[in-house]
Each structure stands twice: as C-alpha cells, then as structure tokens.
Coordinates of C-alpha atoms and ligand atoms in Angstrom, one line a residue:
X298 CA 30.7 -50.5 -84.1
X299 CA 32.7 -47.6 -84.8
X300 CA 31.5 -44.3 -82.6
X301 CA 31.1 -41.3 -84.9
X302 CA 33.7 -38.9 -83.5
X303 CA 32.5 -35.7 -82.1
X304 CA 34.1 -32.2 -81.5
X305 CA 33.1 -30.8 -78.4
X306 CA 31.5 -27.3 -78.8
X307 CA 30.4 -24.1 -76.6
X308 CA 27.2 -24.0 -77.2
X309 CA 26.1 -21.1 -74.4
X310 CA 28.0 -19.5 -71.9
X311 CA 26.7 -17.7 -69.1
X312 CA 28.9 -15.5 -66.4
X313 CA 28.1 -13.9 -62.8
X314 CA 29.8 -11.6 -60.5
X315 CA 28.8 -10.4 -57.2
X316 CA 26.9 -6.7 -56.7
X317 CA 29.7 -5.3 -54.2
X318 CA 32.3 -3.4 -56.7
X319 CA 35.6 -2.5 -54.8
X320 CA 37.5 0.4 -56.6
X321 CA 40.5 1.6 -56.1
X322 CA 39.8 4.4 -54.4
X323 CA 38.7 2.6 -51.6
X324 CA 41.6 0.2 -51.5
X325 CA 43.5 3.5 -51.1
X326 CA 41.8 3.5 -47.8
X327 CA 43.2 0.5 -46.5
X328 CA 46.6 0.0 -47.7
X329 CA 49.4 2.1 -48.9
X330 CA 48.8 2.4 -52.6
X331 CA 46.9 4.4 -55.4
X332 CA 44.7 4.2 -58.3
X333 CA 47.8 5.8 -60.3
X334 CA 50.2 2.5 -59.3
X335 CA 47.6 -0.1 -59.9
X336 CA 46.0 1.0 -63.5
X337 CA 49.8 1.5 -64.8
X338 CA 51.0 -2.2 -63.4
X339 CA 47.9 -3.6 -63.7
X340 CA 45.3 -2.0 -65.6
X341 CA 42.4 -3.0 -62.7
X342 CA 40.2 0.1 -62.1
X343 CA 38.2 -2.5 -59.7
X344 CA 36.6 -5.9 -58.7
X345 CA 33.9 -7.3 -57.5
X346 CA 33.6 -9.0 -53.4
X347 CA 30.9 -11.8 -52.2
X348 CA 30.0 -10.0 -49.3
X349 CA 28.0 -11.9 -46.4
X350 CA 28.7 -14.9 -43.8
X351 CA 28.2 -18.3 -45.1
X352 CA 28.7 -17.1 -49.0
X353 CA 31.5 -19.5 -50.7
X354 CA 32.5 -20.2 -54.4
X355 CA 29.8 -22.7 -55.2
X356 CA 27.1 -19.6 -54.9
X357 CA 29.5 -17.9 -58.0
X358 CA 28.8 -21.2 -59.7
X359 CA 25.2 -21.9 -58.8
X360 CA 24.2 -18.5 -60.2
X361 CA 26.2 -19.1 -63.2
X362 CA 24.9 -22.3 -64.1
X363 CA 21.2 -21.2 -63.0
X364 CA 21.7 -18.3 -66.1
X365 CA 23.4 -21.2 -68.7
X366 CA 20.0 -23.3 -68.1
X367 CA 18.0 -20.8 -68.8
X368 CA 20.0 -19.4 -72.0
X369 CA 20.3 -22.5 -73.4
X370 CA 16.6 -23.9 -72.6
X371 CA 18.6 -27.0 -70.7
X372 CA 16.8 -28.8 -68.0
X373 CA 19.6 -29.8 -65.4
X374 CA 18.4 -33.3 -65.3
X375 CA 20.1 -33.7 -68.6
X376 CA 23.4 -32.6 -67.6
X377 CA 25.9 -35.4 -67.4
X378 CA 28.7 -33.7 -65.7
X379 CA 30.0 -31.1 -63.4
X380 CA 33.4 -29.6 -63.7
X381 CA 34.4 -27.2 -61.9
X382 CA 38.0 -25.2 -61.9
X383 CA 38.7 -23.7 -58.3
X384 CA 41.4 -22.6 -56.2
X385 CA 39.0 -21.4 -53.5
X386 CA 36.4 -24.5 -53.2
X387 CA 34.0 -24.0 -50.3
X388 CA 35.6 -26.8 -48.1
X389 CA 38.6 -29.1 -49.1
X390 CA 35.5 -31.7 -49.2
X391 CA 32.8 -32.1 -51.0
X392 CA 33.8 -31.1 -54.1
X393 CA 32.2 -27.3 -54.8
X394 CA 31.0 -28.8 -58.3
X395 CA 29.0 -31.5 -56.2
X396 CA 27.2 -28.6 -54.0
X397 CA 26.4 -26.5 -57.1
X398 CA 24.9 -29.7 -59.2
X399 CA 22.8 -30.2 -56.0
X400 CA 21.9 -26.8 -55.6
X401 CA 20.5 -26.6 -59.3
X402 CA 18.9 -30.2 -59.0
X403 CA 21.4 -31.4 -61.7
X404 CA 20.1 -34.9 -60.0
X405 CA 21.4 -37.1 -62.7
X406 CA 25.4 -35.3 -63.2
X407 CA 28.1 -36.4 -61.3
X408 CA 31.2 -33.9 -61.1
X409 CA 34.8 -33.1 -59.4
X410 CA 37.1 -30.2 -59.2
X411 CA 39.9 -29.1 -61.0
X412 CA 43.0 -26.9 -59.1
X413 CA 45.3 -25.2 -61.8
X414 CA 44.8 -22.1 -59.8
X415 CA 44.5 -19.1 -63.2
X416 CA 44.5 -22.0 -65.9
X417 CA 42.0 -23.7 -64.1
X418 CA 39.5 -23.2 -66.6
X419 CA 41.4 -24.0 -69.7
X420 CA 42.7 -27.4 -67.8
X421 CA 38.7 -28.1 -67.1
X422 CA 37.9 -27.4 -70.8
X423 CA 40.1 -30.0 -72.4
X424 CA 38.7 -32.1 -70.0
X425 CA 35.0 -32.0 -70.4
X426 CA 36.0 -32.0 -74.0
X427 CA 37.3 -35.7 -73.7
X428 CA 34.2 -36.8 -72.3
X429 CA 32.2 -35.3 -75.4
X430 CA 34.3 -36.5 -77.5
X431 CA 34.7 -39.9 -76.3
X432 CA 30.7 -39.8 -77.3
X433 CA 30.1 -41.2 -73.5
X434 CA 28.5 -37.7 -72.6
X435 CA 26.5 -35.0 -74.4
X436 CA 26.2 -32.3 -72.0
X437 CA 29.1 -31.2 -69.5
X438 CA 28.9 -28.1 -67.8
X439 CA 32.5 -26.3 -67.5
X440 CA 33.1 -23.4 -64.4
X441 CA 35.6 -21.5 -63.4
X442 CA 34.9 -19.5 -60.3
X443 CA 36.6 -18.1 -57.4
X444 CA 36.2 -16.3 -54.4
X445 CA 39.7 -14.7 -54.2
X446 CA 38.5 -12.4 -51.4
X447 CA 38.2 -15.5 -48.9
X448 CA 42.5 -16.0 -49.2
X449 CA 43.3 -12.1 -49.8
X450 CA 44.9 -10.0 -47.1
X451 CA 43.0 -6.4 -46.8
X452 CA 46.2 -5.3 -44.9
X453 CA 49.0 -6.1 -47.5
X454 CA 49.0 -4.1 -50.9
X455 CA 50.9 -6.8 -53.1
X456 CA 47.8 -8.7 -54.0
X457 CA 44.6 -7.4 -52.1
X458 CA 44.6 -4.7 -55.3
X459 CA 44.9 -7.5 -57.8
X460 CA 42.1 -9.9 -57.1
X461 CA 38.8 -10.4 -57.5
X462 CA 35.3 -12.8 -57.0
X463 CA 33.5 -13.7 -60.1
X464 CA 33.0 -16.7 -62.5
X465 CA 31.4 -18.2 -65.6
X466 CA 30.4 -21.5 -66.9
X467 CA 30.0 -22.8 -70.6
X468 CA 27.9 -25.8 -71.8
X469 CA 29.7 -28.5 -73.8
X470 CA 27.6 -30.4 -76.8
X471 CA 28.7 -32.6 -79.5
X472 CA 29.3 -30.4 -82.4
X473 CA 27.2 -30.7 -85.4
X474 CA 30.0 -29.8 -87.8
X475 CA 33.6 -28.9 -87.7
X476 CA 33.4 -25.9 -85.4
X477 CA 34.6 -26.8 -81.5
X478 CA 37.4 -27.8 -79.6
X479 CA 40.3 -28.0 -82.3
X480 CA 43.0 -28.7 -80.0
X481 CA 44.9 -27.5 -76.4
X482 CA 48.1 -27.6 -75.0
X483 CA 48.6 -27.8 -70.5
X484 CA 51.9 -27.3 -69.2
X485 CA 52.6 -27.5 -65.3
X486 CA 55.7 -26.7 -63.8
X487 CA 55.5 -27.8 -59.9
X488 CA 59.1 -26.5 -59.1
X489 CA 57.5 -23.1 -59.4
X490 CA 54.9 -24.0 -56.7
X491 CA 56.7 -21.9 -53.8
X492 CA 56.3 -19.0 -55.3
X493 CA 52.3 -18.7 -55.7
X494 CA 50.3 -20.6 -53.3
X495 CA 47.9 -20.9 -50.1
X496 CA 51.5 -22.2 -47.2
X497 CA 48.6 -23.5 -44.8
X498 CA 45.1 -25.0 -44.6
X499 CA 46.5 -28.2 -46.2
X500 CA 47.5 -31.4 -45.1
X501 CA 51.3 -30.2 -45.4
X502 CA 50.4 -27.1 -42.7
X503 CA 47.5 -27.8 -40.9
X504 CA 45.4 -24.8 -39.6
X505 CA 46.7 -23.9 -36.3
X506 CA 47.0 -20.8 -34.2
X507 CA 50.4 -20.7 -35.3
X508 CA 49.6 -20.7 -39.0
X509 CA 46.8 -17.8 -38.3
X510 CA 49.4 -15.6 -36.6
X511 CA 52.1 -16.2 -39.7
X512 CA 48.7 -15.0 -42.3
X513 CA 49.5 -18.3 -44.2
X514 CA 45.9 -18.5 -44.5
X515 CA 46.7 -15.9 -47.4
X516 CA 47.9 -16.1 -51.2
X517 CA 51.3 -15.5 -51.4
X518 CA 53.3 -14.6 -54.5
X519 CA 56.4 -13.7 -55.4
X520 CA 55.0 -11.3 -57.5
X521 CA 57.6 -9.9 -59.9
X522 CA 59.7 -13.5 -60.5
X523 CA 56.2 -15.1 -61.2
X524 CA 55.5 -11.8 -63.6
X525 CA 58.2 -13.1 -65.9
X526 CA 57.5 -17.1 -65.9
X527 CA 54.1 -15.6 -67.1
X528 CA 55.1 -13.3 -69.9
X529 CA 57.2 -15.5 -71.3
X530 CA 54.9 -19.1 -70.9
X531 CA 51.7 -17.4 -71.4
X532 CA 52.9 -15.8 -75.1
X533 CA 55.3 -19.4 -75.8
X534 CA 52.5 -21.5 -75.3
X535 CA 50.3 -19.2 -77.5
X536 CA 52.3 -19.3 -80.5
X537 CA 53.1 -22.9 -80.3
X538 CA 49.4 -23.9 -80.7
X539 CA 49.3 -21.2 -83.3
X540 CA 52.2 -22.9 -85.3
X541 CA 50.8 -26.2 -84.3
X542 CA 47.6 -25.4 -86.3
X543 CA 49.3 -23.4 -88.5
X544 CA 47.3 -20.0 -87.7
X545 CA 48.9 -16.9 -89.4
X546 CA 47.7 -13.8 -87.2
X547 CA 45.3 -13.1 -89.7
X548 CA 43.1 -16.0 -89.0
X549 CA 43.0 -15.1 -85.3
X550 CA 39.4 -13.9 -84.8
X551 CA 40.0 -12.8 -80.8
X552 CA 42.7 -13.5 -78.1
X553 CA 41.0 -14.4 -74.6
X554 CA 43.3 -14.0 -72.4
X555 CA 44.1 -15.1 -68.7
X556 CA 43.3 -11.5 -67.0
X557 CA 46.1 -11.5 -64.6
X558 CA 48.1 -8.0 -65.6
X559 CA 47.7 -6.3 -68.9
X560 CA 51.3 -6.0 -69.3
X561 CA 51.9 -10.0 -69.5
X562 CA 48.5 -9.9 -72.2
X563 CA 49.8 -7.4 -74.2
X564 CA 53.2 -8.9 -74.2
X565 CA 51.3 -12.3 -75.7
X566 CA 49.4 -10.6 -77.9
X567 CA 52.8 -8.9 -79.9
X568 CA 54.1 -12.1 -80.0
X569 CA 50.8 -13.4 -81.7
X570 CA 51.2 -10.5 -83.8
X571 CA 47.3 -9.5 -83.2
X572 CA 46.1 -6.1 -82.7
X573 CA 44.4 -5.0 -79.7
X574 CA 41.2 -5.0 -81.7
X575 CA 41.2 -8.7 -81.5
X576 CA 42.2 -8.9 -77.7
X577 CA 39.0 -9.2 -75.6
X578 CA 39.7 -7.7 -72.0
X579 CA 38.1 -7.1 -68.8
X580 CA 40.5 -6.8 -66.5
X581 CA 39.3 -3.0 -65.6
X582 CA 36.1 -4.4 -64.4
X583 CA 37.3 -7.6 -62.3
X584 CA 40.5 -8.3 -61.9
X585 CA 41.6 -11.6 -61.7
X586 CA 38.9 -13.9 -60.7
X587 CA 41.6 -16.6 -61.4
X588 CA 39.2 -19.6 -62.4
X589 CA 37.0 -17.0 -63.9
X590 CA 38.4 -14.7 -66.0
X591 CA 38.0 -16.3 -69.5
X592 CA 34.7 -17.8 -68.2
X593 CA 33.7 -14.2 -67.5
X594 CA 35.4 -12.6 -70.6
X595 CA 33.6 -15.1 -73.2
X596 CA 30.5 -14.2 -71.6
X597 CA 31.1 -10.2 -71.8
X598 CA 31.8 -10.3 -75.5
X599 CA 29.7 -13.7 -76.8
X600 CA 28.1 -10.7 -78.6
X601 CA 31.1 -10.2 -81.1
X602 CA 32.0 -14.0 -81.9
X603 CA 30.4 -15.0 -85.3
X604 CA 30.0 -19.1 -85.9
X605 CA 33.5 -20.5 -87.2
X606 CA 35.3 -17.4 -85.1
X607 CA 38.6 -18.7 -84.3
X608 CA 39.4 -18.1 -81.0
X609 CA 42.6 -18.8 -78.8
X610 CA 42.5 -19.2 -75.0
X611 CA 45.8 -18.6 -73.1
X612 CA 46.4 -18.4 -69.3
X613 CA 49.7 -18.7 -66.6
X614 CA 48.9 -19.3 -63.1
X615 CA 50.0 -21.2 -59.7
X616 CA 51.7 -24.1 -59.7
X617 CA 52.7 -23.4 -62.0
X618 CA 50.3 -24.3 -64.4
X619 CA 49.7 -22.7 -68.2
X620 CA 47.8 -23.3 -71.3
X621 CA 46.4 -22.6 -74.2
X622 CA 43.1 -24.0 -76.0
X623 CA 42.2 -23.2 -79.9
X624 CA 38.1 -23.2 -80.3
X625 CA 36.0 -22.7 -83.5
X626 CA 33.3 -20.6 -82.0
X627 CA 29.8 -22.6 -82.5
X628 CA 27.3 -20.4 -82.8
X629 CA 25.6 -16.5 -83.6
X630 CA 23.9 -14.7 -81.4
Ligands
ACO887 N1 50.6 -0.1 -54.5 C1 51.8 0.6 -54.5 N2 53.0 0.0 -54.5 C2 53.0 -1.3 -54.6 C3 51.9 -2.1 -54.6 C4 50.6 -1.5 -54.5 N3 49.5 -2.2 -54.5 N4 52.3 -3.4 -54.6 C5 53.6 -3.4 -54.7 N5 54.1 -2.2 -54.6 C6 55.5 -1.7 -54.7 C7 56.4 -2.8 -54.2 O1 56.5 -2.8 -52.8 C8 57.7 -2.3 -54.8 O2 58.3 -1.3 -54.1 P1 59.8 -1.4 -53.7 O3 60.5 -1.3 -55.0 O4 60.0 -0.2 -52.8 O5 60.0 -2.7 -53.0 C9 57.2 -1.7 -56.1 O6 55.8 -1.4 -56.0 C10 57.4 -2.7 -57.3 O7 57.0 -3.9 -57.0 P2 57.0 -5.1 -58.0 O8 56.5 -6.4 -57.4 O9 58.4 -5.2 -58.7 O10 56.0 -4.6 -59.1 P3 55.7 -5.2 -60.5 O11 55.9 -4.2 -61.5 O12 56.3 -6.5 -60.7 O13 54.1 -5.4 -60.3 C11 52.6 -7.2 -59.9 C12 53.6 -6.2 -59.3 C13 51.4 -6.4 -60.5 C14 52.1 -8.2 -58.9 C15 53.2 -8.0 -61.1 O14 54.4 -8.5 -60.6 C16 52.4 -9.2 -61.6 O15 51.4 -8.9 -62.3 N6 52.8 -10.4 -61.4 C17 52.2 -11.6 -62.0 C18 50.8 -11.9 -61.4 C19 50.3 -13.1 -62.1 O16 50.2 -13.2 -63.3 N7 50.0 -14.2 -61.3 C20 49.6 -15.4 -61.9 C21 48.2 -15.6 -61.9 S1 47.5 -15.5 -60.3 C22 47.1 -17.2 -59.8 O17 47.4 -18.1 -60.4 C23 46.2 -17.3 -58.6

C-alpha cells in the first residue's frame, strides 16, 4: 500500500519569555558600555532573564508548550514527539525535551534534543517534518528555547548585551492541502567551531577549578570574524532556497529571520530584495534567545500571516551551523 504523502504544517504556535526585562540602561551598570553602542551594533533595546535557583530551559519550554495545548485544543497524550533545539539544556542528560514532555504529561511522546546553537530551531523543523511526512507521526511538537543567561558573563561587555532567555514551540500536523513545509536547506561548517562555543563543561574540558578560574564556563565568540561568516551564509543560503523554488521577491510574504544583529538581517534581506515591511523583527525586545528567536518571532506576528503566506526562515549560528526553511503558512487567525 502506497502511504498518501503528507506536507507537514504549523498548525499553532505558542511563545514565552520570562517577566524579568534587562535594559540597557542597567547593563550600563555593570559593564563598560551604553545604550548608544548596543542599538547602533545591534539594535537590542533589552531582554528578558529567568531569574531564580533551580529555573533551567525546560521551564521556557514547559510554559511554551502548556500555551500550544491550550491554543490548539491538543491533549498532550496525543503528542507523538518532542523535539527540542537547545544549546543551554538543563543537564548534559536527560534530554530537556524528555523533562518538558514529563512535566506536561505528554505520557505517550518520546523526544531528543537538537544542538545547532542559533539554527537550532530551523535544524529541529526539517526534522519533525520528516517524521510527518513519513506519515509515522501526526503531531510533533517543535521548541526552540534557551536560557542564555546561565553561559553569559555579567562582567564582560562583548556578549552579556547581546543575549537573552526566551522560547517558542510550534505544533506539526499533516497538512490538509498544499500549504506546509515546502523545502529547507542545513549547512554546518565545524571548522568554524573555535570561534563560538561553551571551551568547558564537556567531555573535551571537564569542569574543574581550573576551567572556573579561566570563565570557560562562558560563551565565547569571536565576535566580529563570526559577524561576517553570518552576513554572508545567512543572506547565500536565503537566496539559494529562493532560486531553488523559484521565488521572485515579490512572492515573499515575510522574512523571519535569525535575531542575532540587525545589521546581518538587513544585509539578508537586500539580498532577498524584500522591503522591511516584509521583515518581521524582534530583536529590540529579546535579543538573541538563540534557539528561540524565530519560535518567538512567529508567535509575535502569527497575527499578520494569512493561509498560503509564503514565508522564509533563515538563521547563522555556532558551529557553525546555518539554514534556511520555505513554509506555506497553514492557517488564519
Ligand atoms: N559596549 C561598548 N563597546 C563594545 C561592546 C559593548 N557592549 N562590545 C564590544 N565593544 C567594543 C570592542 O571592544 C571594540 O573596541 P576596540 O576597537 O577598542 O577593540 C569595538 O567595540 C568594536 O568591536 P567589534 O567586535 O568589532 O564590534 P562589531 O561591530 O563587530 O559588533 C557584535 C560586535 C555585535 C558582537 C557583532 O560582531 C556581531 O553581531 N557578531 C555576530 C553575532 C552572531 O551572529 N552570532 C551568531 C549567533 S549566536 C549563537 O549561535 C549562539
């Protein structure tokens, strides 16, 4: 018997970030920097910190997924599987998707984590698309979250102003016509790894007093060399899935970009030739939650998209790692 063949489709999407918002006014309180320098290089105004002990990723993801059940009237017994895209997972092991499918009594799901760092969640779309598509699952529940304040030093400018704690998660269905996943494209680079990573706290560095001393405990980046890889990936790999599909900028309904800088969006978006009309950011509000930022940024403007929307997903991000993913949106609002 020949399975009917199946798009995979976003049918709800759900985001959450924590209360606490860090401006950066107060960042101007613990390092040497200003609100001036970080809205021209960045365009963050601020982000948002899981405060409290005992608080990791997986609570970003529980109360994400909580919000998805209850917007899309799903009862997590039926969900099949858990992915979840993390750079920050609560421990090495479990995985954090096993914790949040046990804290929302997704009893019947099995799940695993993805680590592409800022493509994280592109990377864990075209996967749980597969598994729809194959026709072996109907429901897979897609996050991206990240608690970038647990691997963030407060005492070093370069990246404390750049990060942020936040996530979303979308719900994948077989699609009832031709809207859905249309196609992606993943690219990794690992001789770029060096220059954005966590040095210690793996089985390369083990933790030691030694490692705690050197702050390797902490994301480092080489900030301006991995600024160019990411202009110049981040807009590539966008056009190629454009020319792939052959999209003229006109049938480009929105950009959702990786919110890592505004400089390297804007840079993709000339090269897409879209207008910033059509380029949905959020990067004022968060920063970059890594994992989360197109989660977060198809939840904050799920208002605009209009069934058969076409929308293109781009992101750069350690590793290196980099995609892009073409979607027919599924549904009005
Ligand atoms: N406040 C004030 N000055 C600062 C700050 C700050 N917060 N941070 C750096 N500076 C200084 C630097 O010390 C440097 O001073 P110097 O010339 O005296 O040495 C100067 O500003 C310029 O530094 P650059 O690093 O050249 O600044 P740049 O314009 O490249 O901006 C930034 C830095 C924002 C980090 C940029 O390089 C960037 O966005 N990089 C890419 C980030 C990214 O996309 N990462 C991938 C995703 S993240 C992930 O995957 C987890």
């Amino acid at each position: 018997m020949i399975l009917k063949k199946h798009k995979a489709s976003i049918t709800g999407v759900h985001g959450y970030v924590p209360d606490y918002i860090l401006t950066n006014k107060e960042l101007e309180t613990l390092v040497d920097t200003s609100d001036e320098w970080i809205v021209t290089r960045t365009g963050i105004k601020e982000r948002r910190i899981l405060k409290g002990d005992m608080k990791g990723t997986s609570i970003l993801g529980v109360e994400c997924v909580k919000g998805l059940l209850e917007k899309t009237n799903t009862d997590p017994k039926e969900i099949d599987l858990i992915i979840c895209a993390t750079v920050t997972p609560d421990m090495l092991f479990p995985s954090t998707s096993n914790l949040i499918a046990d804290k929302i009594g997704a009893t019947n799901s099995y799940g695993f984590d993805i680590s592409a760092a800022c493509s994280g969640f592109i990377y864990a779309l075209a996967t749980g698309s597969q598994f729809i598509e194959a026709g072996t699952h109907n429901k897979v529940i897609v996050i991206g979250a990240d608690k970038m304040s647990s691997i963030i030093d407060y005492e070093e400018r370069k990246n404390c102003v750049l990060f942020g704690d936040g996530g979303g998660a979308v719900l994948l269905e077989p699609s009832e016509d031709e809207t859905g996943i249309q196609d992606y494209l993943l690219k990794s680079d690992g001789s770029g790894g060096d220059m954005l990573c966590l040095k210690a706290g793996g089985s390369l560095r083990p933790a030691s007093t030694e490692t705690i001393k050197n702050k390797e405990h902490y994301i480092y980046q080489e900030g301006s060399s991995v600024f160019k890889f990411a202009v110049t990936n981040m807009a590539d790999i966008s056009e190629e899935i454009m020319n792939k599909n052959k999209l003229k900028s006109d049938d480009i309904s929105y950009l959702v970009p990786h919110q890592a800088n505004k400089r390297i969006i804007d840079a993709t978006a000339k090269r897409m030739g879209v207008g910033p009309e059509k380029v949905l950011l959020n990067i004022e509000k968060y920063g970059n939650t890594t994992a989360g930022t197109i989660p977060l940024c198809l939840w904050d403007f799920e208002n605009k998209f209009k069934k058969g929307d076409n929308l293109i997903l781009a992101a750069f991000g350690g590793g290196f790692t980099w995609g892009s993913l073409y979607l027919k949106w599924s549904y009005n609002n």
